[in-house]
XYZ file of C-alpha atoms in Angstrom:
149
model
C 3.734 16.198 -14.038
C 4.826 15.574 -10.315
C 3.116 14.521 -7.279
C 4.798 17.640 -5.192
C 2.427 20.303 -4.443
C 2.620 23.794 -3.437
C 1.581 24.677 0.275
C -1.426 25.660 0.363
C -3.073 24.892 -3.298
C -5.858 23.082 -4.001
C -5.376 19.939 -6.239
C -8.099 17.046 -7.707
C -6.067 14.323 -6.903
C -9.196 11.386 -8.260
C -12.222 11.474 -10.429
C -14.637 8.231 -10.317
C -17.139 7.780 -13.209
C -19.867 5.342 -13.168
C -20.702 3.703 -17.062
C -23.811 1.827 -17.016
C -23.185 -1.199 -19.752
C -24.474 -1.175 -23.116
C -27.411 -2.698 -23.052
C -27.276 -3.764 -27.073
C -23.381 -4.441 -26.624
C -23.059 -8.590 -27.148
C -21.519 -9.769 -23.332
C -19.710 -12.847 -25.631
C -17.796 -9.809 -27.939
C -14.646 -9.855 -26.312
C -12.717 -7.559 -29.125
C -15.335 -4.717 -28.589
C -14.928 -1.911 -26.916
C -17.063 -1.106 -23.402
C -18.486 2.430 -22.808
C -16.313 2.812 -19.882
C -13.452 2.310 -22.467
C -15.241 4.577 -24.891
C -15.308 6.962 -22.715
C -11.587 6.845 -21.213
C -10.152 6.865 -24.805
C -12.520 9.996 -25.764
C -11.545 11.612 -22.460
C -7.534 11.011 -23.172
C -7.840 12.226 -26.546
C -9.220 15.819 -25.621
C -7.584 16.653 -22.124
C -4.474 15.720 -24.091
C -3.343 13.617 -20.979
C 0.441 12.213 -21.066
C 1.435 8.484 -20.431
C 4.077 7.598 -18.300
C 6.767 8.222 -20.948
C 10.245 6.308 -21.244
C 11.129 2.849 -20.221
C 11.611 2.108 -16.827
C 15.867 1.869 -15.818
C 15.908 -0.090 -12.941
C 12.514 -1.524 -11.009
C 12.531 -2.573 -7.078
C 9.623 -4.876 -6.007
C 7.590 -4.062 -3.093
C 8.821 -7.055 -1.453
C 12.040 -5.358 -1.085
C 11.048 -3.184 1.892
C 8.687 -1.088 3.599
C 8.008 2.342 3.605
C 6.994 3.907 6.955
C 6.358 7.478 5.079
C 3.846 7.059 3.431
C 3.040 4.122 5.460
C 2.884 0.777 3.315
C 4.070 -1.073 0.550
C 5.462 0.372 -2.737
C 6.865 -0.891 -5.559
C 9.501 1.559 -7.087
C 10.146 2.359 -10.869
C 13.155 4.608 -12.037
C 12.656 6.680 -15.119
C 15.398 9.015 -17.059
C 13.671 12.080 -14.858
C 10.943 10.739 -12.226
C 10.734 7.699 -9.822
C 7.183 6.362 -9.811
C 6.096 4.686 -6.201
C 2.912 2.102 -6.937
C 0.674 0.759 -4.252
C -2.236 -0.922 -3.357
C -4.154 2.610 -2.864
C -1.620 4.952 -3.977
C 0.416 5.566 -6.866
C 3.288 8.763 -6.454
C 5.440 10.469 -9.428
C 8.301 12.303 -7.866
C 10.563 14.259 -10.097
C 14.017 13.781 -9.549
C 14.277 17.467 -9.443
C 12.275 17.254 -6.541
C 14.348 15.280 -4.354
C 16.778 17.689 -2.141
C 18.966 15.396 -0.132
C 18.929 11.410 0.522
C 19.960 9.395 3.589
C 21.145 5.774 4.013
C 21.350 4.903 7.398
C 22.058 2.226 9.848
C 19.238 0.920 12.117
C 20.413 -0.175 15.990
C 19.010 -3.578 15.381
C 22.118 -4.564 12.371
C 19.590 -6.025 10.150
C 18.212 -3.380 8.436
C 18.595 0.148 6.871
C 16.321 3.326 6.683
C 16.516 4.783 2.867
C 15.272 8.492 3.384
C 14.730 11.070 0.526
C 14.237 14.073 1.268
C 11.378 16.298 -0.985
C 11.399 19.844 -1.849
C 7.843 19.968 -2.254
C 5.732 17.382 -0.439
C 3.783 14.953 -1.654
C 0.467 14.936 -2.040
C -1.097 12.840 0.312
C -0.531 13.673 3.553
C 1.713 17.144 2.698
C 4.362 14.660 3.683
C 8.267 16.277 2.728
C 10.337 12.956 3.519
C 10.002 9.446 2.196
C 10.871 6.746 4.907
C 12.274 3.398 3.600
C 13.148 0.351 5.457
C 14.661 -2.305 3.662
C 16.390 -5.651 4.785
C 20.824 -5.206 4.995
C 20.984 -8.548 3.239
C 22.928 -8.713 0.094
C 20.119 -8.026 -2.803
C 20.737 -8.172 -6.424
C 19.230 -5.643 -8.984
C 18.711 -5.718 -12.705
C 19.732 -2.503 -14.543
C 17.516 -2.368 -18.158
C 19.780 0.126 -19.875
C 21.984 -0.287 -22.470
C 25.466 0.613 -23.087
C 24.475 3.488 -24.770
């Protein structure tokens, strides 16, 4: 369920499968199925594997700042109990349970602030136990998606 890991522990993190094409599957079929998607729906439907469930609350682009733990660019999705972090490479799921403590705080140079949450358990690449975001002190404008309710 979460990207935090125990010291210590083992965990596959990625599984890569290569699906030669169907040689008798017609390349002009657009509404059939591939083996590689064959194969993904059989292997969802016995591991039993979840979705992300829920619909996302609020959503912050990547372009809204950069994260110097882990190093890159992330864009952020808040759930009712997990924040998901998507990258280029990486993608994180950090429970809010997870989180211990979190930081807003001023850089010298006036123009922009470091956002740092502080983990419990660290995540997974990189046993790393703090997040590091630097984002722009400019005036920025987010969209909620909840309702009243």
């Amino acid at each position: 369920e979460s990207d935090a890991v125990e010291a210590g522990t083992d965990q596959l993190v990625a599984v890569r499968f290569y699906v030669p094409p169907d040689a008798d599957a017609d390349p002009t079929d657009k509404e059939a199925s591939t083996s590689a998607e064959v194969l993904q729906s059989h292997i969802m439907q016995i591991a039993s594997v979840k979705k992300t469930s829920g619909s996302i609350i609020a959503e912050f682009d990547e372009n809204k700042g950069t994260f110097l733990t882990p190093r890159g660019r992330y864009s952020i999705e808040l759930y009712d109990s997990f924040l998901r972090m998507r990258g280029a490479k990486y993608d994180y799921k950090i429970k809010y349970d997870d989180i211990s403590r979190l930081f807003l705080l001023p850089k010298q140079d006036d123009m922009h602030m470091a956002f740092v949450i502080a983990l419990d358990k660290p995540i997974r690449q990189g046993q790393q136990p703090i997040l590091n975001f630097w984002l722009a002190r400019a005036h920025v404008t987010f969209i909620f998606c909840i309702t009243p309710n």
